[in-house]
PDB file of C-alpha atoms in Angstrom:
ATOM      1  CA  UNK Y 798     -38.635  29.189   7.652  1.00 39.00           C
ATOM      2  CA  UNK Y 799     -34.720  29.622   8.031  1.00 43.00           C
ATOM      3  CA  UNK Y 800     -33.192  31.627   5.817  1.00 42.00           C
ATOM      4  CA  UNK Y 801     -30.156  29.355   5.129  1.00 44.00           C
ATOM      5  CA  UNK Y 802     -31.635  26.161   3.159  1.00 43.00           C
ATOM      6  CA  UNK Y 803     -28.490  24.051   3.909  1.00 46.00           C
ATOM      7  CA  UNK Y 804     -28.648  21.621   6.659  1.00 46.00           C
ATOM      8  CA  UNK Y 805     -26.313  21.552   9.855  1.00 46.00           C
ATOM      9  CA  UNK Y 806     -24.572  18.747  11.373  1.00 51.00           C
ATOM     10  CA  UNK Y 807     -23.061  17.694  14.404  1.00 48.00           C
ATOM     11  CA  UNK Y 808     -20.668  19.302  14.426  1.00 47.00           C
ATOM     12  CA  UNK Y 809     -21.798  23.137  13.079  1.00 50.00           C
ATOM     13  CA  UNK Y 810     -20.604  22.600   9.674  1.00 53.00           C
ATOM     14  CA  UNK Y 811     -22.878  22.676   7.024  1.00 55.00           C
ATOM     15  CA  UNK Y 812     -23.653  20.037   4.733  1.00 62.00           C
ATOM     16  CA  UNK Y 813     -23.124  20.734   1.249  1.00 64.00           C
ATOM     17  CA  UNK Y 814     -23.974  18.757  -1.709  1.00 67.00           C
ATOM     18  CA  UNK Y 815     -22.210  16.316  -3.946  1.00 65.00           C
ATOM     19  CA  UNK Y 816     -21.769  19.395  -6.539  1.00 72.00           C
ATOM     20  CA  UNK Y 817     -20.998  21.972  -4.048  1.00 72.00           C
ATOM     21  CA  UNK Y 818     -18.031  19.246  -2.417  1.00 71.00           C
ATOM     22  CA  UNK Y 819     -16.594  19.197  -6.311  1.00 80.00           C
ATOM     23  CA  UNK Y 820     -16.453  22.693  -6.595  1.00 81.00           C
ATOM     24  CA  UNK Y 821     -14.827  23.368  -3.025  1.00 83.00           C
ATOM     25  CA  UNK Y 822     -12.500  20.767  -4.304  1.00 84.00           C
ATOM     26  CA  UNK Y 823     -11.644  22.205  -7.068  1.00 87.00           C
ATOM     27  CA  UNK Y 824     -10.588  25.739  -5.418  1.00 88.00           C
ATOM     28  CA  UNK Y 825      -8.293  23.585  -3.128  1.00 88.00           C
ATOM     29  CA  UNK Y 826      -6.637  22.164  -5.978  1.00 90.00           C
ATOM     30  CA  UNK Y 827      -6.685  25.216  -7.443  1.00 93.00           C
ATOM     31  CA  UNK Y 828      -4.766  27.134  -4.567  1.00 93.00           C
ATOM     32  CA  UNK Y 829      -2.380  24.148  -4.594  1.00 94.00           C
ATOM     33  CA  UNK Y 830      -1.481  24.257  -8.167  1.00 95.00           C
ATOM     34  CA  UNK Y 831      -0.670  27.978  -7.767  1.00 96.00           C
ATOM     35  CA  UNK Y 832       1.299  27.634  -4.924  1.00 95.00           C
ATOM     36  CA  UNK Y 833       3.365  25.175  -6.901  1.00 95.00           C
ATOM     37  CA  UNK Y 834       3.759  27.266  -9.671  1.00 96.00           C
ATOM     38  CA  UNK Y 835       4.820  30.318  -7.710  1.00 96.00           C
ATOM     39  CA  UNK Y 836       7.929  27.910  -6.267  1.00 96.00           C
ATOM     40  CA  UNK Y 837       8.304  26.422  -9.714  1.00 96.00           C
ATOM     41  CA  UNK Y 838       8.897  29.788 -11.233  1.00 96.00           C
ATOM     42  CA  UNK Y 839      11.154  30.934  -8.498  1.00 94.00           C
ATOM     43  CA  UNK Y 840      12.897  27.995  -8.548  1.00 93.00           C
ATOM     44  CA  UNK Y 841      13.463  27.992 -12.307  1.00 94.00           C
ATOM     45  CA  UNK Y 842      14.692  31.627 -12.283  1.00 94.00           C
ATOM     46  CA  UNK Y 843      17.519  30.959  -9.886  1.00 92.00           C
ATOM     47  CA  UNK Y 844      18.314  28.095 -11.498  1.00 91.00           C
ATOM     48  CA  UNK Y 845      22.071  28.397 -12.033  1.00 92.00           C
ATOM     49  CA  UNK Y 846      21.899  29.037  -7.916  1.00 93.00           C
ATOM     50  CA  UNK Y 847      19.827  25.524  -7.439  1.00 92.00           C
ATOM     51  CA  UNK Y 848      21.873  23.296  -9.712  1.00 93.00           C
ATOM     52  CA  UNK Y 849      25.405  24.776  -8.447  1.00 92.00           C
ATOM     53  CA  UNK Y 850      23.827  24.965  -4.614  1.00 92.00           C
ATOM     54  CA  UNK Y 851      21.437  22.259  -4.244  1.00 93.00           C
ATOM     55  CA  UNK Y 852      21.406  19.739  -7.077  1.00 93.00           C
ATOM     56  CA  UNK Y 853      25.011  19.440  -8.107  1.00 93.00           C
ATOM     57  CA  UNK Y 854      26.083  19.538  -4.154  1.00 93.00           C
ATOM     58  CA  UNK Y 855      26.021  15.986  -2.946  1.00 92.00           C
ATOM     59  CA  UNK Y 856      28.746  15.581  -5.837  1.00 91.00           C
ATOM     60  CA  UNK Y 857      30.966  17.991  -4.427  1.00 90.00           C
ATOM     61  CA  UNK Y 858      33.395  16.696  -1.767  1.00 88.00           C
ATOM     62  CA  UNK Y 859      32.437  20.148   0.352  1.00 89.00           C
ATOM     63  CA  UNK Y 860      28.926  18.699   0.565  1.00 91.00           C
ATOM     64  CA  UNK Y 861      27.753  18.157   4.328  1.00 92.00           C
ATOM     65  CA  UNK Y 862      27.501  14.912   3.968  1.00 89.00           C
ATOM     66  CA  UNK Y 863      31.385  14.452   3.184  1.00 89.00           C
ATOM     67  CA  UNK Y 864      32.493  17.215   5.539  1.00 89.00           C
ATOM     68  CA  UNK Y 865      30.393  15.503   8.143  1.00 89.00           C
ATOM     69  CA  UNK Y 866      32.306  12.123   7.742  1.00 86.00           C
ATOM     70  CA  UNK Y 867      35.587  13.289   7.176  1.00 87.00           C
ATOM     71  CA  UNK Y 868      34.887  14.672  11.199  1.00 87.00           C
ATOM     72  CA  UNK Y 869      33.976  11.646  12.129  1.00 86.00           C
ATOM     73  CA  UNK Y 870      37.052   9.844  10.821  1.00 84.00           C
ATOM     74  CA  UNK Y 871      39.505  12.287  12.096  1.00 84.00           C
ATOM     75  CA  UNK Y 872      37.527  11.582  15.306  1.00 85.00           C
ATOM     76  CA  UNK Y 873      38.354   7.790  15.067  1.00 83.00           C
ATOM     77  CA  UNK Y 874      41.623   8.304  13.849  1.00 83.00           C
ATOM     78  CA  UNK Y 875      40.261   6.671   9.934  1.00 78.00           C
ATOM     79  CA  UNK Y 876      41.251   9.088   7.905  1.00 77.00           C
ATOM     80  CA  UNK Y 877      40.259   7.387   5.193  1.00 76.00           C
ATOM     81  CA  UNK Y 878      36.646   8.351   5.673  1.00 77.00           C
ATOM     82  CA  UNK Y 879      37.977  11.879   4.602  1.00 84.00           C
ATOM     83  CA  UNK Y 880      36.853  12.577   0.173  1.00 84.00           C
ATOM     84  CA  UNK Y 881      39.321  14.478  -1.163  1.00 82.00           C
ATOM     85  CA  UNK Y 882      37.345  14.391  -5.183  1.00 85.00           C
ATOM     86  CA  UNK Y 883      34.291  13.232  -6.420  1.00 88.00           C
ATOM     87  CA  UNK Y 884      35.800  12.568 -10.486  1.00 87.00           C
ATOM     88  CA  UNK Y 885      32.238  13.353 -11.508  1.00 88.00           C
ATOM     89  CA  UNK Y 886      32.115  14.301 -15.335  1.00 88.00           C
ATOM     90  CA  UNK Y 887      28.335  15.122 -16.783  1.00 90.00           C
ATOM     91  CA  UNK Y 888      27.814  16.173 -20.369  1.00 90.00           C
ATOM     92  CA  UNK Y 889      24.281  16.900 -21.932  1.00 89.00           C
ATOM     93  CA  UNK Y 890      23.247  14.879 -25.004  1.00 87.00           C
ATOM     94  CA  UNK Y 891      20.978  15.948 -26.320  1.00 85.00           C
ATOM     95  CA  UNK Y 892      20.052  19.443 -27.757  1.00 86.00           C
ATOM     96  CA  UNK Y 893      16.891  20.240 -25.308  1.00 88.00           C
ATOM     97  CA  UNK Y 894      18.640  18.481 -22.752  1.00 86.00           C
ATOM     98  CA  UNK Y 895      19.923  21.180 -20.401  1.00 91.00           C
ATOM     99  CA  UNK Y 896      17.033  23.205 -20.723  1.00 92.00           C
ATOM    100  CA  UNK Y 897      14.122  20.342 -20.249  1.00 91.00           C
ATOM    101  CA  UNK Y 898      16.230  19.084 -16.898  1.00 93.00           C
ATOM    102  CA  UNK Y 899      16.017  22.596 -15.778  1.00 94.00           C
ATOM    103  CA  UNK Y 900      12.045  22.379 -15.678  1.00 94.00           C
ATOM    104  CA  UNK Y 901      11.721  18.619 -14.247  1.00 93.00           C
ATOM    105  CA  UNK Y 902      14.072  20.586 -11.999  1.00 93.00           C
ATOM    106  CA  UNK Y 903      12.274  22.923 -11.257  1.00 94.00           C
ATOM    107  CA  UNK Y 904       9.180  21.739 -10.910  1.00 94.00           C
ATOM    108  CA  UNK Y 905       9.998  18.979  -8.482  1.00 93.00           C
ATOM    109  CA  UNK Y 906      11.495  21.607  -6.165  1.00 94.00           C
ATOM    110  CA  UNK Y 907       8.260  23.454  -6.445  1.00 95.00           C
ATOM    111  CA  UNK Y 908       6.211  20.548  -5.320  1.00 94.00           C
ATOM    112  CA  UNK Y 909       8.870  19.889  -2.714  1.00 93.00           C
ATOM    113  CA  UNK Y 910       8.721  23.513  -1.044  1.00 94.00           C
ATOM    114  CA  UNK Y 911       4.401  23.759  -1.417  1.00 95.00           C
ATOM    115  CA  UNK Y 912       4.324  20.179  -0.208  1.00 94.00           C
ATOM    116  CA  UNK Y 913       3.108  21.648   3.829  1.00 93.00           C
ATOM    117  CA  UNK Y 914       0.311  23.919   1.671  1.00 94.00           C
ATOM    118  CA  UNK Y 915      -0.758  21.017  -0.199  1.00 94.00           C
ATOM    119  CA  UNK Y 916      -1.096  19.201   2.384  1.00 92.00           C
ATOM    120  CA  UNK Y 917      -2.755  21.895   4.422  1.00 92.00           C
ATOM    121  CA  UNK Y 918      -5.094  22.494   1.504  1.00 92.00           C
ATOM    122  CA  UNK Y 919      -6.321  19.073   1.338  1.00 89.00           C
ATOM    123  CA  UNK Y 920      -6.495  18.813   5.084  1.00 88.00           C
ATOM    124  CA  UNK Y 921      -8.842  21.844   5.022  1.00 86.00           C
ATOM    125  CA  UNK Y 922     -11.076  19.761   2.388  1.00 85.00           C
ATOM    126  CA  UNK Y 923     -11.229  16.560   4.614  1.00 82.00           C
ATOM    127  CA  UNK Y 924     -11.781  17.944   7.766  1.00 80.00           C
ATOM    128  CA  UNK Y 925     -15.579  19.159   7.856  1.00 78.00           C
ATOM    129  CA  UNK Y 926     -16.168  15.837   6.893  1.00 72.00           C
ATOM    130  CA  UNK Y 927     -14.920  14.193   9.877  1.00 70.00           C
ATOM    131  CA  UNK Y 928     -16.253  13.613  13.659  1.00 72.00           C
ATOM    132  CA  UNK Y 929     -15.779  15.807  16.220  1.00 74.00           C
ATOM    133  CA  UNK Y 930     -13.771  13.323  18.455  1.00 69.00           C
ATOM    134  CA  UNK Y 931     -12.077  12.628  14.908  1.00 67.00           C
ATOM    135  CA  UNK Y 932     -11.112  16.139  14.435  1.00 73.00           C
ATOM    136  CA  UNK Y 933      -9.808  16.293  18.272  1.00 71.00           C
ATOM    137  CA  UNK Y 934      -7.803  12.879  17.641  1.00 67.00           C
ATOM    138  CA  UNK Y 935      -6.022  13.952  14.408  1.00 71.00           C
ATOM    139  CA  UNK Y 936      -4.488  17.572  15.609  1.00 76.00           C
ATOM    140  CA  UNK Y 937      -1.172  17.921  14.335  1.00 80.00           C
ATOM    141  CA  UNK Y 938      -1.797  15.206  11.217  1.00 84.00           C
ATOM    142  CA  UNK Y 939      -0.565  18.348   8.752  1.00 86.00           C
ATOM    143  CA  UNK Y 940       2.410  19.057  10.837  1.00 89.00           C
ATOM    144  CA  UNK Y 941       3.222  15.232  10.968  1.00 88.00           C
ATOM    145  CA  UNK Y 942       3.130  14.708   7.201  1.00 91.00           C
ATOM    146  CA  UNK Y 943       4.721  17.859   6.389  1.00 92.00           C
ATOM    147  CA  UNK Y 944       7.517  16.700   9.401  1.00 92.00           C
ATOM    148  CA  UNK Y 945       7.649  13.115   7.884  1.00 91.00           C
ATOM    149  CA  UNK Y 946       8.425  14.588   4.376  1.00 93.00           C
ATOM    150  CA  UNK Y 947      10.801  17.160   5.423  1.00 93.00           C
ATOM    151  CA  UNK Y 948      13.047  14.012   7.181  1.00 92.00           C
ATOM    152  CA  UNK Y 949      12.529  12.204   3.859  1.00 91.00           C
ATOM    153  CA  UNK Y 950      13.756  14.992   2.139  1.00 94.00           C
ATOM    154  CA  UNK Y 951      16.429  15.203   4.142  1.00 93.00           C
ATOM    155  CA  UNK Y 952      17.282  11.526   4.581  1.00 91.00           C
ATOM    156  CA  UNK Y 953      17.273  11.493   0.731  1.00 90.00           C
ATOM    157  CA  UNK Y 954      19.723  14.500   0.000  1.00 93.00           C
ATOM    158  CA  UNK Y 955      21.468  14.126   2.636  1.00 93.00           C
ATOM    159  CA  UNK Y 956      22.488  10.223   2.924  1.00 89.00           C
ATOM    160  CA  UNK Y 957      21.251   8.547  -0.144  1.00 87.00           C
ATOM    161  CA  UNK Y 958      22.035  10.756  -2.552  1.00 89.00           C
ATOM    162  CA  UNK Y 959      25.334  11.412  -1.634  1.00 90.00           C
ATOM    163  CA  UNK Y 960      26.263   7.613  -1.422  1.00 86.00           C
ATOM    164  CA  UNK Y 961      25.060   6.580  -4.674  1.00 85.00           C
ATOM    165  CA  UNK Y 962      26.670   9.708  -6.411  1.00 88.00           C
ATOM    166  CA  UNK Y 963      29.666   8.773  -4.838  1.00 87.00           C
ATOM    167  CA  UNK Y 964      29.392   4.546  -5.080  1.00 84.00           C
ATOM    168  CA  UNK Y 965      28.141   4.580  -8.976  1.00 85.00           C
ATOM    169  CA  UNK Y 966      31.045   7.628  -9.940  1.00 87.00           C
ATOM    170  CA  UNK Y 967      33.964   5.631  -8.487  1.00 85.00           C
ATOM    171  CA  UNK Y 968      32.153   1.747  -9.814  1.00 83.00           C
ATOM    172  CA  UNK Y 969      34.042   0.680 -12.812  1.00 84.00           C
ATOM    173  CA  UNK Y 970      34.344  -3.019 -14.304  1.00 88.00           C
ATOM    174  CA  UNK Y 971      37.089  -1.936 -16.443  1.00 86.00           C
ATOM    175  CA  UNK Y 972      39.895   0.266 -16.683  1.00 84.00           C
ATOM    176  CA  UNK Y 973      39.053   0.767 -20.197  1.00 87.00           C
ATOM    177  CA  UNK Y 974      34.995   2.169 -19.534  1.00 86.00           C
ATOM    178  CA  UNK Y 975      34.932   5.575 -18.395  1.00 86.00           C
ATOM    179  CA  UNK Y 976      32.097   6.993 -16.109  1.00 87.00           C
ATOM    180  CA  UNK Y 977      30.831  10.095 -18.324  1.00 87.00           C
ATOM    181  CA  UNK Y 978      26.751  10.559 -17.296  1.00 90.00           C
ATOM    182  CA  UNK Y 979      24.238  12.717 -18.639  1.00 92.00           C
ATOM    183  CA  UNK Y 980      22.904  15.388 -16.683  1.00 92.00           C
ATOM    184  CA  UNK Y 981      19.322  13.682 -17.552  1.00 91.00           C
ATOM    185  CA  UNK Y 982      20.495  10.445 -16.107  1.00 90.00           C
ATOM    186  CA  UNK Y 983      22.117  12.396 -12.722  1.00 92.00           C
ATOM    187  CA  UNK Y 984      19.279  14.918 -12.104  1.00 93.00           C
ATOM    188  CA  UNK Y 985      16.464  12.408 -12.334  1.00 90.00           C
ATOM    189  CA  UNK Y 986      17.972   9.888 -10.210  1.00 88.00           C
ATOM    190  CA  UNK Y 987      19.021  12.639  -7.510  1.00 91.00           C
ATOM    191  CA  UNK Y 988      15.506  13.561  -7.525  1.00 91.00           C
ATOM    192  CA  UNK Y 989      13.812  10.481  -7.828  1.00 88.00           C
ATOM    193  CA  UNK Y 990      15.802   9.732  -4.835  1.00 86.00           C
ATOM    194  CA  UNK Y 991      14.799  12.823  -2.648  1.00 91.00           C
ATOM    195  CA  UNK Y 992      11.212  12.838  -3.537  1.00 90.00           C
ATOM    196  CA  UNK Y 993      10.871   9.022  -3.097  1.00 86.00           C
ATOM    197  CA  UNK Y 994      12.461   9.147   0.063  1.00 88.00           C
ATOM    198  CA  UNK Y 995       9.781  11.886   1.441  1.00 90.00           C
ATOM    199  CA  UNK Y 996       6.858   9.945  -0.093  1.00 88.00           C
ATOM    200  CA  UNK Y 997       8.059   6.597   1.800  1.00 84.00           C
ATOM    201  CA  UNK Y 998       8.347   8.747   5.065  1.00 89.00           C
ATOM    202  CA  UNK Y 999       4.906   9.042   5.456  1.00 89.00           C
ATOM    203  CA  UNK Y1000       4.370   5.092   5.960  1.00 87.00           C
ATOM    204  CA  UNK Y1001       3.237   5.924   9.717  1.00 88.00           C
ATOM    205  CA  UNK Y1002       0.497   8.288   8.580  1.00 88.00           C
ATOM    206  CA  UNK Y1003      -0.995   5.990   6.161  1.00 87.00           C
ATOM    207  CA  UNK Y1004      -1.065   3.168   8.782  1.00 87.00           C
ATOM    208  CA  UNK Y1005      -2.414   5.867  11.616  1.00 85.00           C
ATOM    209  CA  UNK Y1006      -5.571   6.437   9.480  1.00 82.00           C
ATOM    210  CA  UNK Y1007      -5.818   3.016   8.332  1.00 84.00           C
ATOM    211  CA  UNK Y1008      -5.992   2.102  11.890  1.00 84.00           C
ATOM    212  CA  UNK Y1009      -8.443   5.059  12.675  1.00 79.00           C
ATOM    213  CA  UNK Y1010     -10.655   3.485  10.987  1.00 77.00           C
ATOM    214  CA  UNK Y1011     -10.117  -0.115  11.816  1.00 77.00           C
ATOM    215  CA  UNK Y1012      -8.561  -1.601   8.749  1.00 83.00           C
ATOM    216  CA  UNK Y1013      -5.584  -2.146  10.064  1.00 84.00           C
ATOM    217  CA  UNK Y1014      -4.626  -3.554  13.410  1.00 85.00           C
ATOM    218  CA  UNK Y1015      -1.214  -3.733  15.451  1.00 86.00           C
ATOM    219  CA  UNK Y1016      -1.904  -7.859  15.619  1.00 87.00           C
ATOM    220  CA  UNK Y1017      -2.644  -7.545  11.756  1.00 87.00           C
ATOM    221  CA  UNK Y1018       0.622  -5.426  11.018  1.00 87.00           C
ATOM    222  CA  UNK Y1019       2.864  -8.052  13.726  1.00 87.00           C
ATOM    223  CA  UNK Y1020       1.550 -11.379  11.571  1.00 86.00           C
ATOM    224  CA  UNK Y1021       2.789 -10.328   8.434  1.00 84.00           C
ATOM    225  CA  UNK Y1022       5.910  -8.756   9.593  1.00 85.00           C
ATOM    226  CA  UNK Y1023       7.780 -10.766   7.315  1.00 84.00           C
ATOM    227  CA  UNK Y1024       5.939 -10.240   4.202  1.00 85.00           C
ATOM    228  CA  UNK Y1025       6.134  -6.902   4.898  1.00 84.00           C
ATOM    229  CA  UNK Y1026       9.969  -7.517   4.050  1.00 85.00           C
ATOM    230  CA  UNK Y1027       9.027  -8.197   0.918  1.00 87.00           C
ATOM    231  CA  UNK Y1028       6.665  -5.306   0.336  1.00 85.00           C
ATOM    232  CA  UNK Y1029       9.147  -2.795   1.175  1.00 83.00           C
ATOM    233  CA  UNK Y1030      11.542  -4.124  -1.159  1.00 82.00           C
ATOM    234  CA  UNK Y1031       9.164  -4.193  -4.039  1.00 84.00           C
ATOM    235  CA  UNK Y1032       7.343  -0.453  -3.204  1.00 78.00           C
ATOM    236  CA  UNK Y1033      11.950   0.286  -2.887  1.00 75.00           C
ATOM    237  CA  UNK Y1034      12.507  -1.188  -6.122  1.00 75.00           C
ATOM    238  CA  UNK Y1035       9.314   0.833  -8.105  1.00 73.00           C
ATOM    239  CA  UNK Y1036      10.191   4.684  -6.692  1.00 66.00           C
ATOM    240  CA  UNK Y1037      13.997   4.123  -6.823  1.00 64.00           C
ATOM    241  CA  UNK Y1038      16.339   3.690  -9.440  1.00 61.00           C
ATOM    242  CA  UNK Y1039      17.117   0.275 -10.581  1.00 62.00           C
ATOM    243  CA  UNK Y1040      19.540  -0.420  -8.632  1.00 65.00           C
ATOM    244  CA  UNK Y1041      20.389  -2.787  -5.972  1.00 73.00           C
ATOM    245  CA  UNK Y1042      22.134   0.033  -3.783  1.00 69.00           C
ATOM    246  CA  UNK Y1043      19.558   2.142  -3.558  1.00 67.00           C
ATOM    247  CA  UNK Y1044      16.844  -0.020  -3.310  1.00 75.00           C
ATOM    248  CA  UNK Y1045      19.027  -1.179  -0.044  1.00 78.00           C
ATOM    249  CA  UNK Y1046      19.648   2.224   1.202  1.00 75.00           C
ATOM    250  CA  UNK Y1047      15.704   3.168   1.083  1.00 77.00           C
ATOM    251  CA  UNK Y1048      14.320  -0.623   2.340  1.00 83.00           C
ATOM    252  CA  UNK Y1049      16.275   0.068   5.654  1.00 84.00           C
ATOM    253  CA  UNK Y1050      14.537   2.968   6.989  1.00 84.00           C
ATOM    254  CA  UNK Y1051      11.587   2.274   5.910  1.00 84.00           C
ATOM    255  CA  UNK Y1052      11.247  -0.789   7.372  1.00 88.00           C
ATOM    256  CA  UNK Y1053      12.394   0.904  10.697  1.00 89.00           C
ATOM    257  CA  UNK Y1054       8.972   2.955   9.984  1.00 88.00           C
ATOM    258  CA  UNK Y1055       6.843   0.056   9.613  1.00 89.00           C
ATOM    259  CA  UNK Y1056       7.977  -1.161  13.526  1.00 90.00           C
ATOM    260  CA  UNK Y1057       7.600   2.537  13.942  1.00 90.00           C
ATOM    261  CA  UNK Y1058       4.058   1.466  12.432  1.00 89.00           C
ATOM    262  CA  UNK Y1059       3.056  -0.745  14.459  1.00 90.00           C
ATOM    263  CA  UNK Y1060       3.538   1.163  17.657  1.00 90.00           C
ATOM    264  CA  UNK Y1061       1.372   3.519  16.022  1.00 88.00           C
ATOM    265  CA  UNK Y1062      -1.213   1.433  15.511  1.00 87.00           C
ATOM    266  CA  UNK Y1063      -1.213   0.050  18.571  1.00 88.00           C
ATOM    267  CA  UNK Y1064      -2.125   3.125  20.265  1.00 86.00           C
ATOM    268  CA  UNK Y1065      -4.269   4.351  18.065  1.00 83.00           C
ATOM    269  CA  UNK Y1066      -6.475   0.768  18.672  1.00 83.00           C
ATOM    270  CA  UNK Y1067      -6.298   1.152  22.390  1.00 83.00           C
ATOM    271  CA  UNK Y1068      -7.591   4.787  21.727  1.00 80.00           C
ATOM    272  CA  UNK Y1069     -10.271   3.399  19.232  1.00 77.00           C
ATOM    273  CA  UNK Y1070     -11.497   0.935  21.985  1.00 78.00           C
ATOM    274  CA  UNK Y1071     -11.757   3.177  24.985  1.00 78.00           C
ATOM    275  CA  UNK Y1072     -14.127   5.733  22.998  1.00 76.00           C
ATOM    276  CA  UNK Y1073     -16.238   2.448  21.842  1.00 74.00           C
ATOM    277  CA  UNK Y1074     -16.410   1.594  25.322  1.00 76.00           C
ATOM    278  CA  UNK Y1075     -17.534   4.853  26.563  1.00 74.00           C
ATOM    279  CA  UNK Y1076     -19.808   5.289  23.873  1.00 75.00           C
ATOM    280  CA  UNK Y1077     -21.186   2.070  24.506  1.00 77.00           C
ATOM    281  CA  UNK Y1078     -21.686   2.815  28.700  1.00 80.00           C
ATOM    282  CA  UNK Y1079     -23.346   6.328  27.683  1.00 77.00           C
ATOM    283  CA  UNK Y1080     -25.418   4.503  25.305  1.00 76.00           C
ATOM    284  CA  UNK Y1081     -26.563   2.294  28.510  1.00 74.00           C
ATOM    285  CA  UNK Y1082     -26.697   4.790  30.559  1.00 76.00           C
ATOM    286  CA  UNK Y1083     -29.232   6.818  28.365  1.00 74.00           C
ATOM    287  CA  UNK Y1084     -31.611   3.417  27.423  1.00 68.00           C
ATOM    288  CA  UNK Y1085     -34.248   3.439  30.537  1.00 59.00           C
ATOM    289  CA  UNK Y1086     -34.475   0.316  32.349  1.00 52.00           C
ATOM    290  CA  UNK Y1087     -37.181  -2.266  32.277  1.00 47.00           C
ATOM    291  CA  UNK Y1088     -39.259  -1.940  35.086  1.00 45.00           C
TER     292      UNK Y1088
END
């Protein structure tokens, strides 16, 4: 009788029970939420550094962003693209205000920088339960979300954010309304605008495992096209602010994701199909004939 009362399978792992997969769960999530803490901590101890550095930046008109376009204008002779000031004024409101910003703050850049270990983490809880030709098929799939998110990121601080700063600071409907924000109202949208932006990024990586396993097809995803349109701007509207403007700036690449998408999918059907089809000749092969 073997020592080991757990049963193999296909693939060498063993198979564990419905009680032992909740308990492996729960050390992933465990590992995760420490990880997340450990940035959230570092993050909120060098917070004058973050919110001078890294929050507060795309107002500044030495951000990247602005440097980046005043080059390009001097290259095109449009000087005009050059900011000179950002007239951004921010006040806090409200007694806790500074100091409860500081640990959204925080904690949102903590999720941002343990994001790839998350990910990683629940990767390492999915995978025994896959295939082997599934495992084999979906190499990379932690560096492609973690990629995906780190261009949303990006994308988000380095273009959005910038441009609505900039767009809602100098928007005035009369001379006699001054633009005076909290720093509740600036932080969160900053950062709803960052994090959203990563989160939309990984469109292609919901649709490639969609497709993996057949609920999704390229001819499926090139039908409703158009009402995908729609769905974009709704999903837009929800994780941004409620504004038109940003809702706009978020719908465009994303939509370039879903064609993106599509591609995607396509391959990952042709892929789908040729391992049927060899499975299915094997299968044949194996099966003796009549005689």
């Amino acid at each position: 009788m073997p020592l080991d009362q757990d049963t193999i399978d296909e693939s060498g792992e063993k198979e564990m029970s419905f009680l032992d997969h909740l308990e492996e769960l729960r050390w992933h999530v465990i590992r995760s939420m420490v990880a997340i803490v450990v940035f959230t901590i570092f993050a909120f101890i060098e917070v004058k550094w973050v919110f001078n550095s890294v929050i507060l930046a795309p107002a500044k008109a030495d951000f990247w962003t602005w440097r980046m376009l005043c080059k390009i204008g001097h290259a095109f002779n449009s000087p005009d693209l050059c900011i000179e000031d950002i007239p951004l004024v921010l006040q806090s409101r409200f007694m806790t205000g500074q100091f409860t910003i500081t640990i959204i703050a925080a904690f949102v850049l903590g999720l941002v920088f343990a994001f790839p270990y998350v990910v990683w983490e629940l990767w390492r809880f999915i995978r025994p339960g896959l295939r082997v030709n599934e495992r084999k098929n979906s190499k990379g799939v932690v560096g492609a979300v973690s990629g995906l998110f780190l261009a949303g990121i990006s994308f988000g601080y380095y273009i959005i954010a910038p441009l609505m700063v900039y767009i809602m600071v100098n928007y005035k409907i009369s001379d006699m309304i001054k633009n005076e924000f909290d720093i509740t109202s600036y932080v969160t949208t900053v950062l709803t605008l960052v994090l959203g932006s990563g989160l939309l990024f990984q469109l292609p990586v919901v649709i490639f495992f969609l497709s993996k396993f057949g609920l999704v097809t390229p001819a499926f995803l090139r039908k409703y096209r158009k009402h995908s349109v729609i769905v974009i701007l709704i999903v837009a509207a929800i994780i941004t602010p409620p504004d038109p403007l940003s809702q706009t700036l978020i719908s465009i690449p994303l939509y370039l994701l879903f064609e993106i998408s599509i591609l995607i999918s396509a391959r990952v059907e042709k892929q789908r199909l040729k391992q049927e089809a060899e499975e299915r000749m094997r299968e044949e092969q194996s099966t003796p004939s009549a005689s």
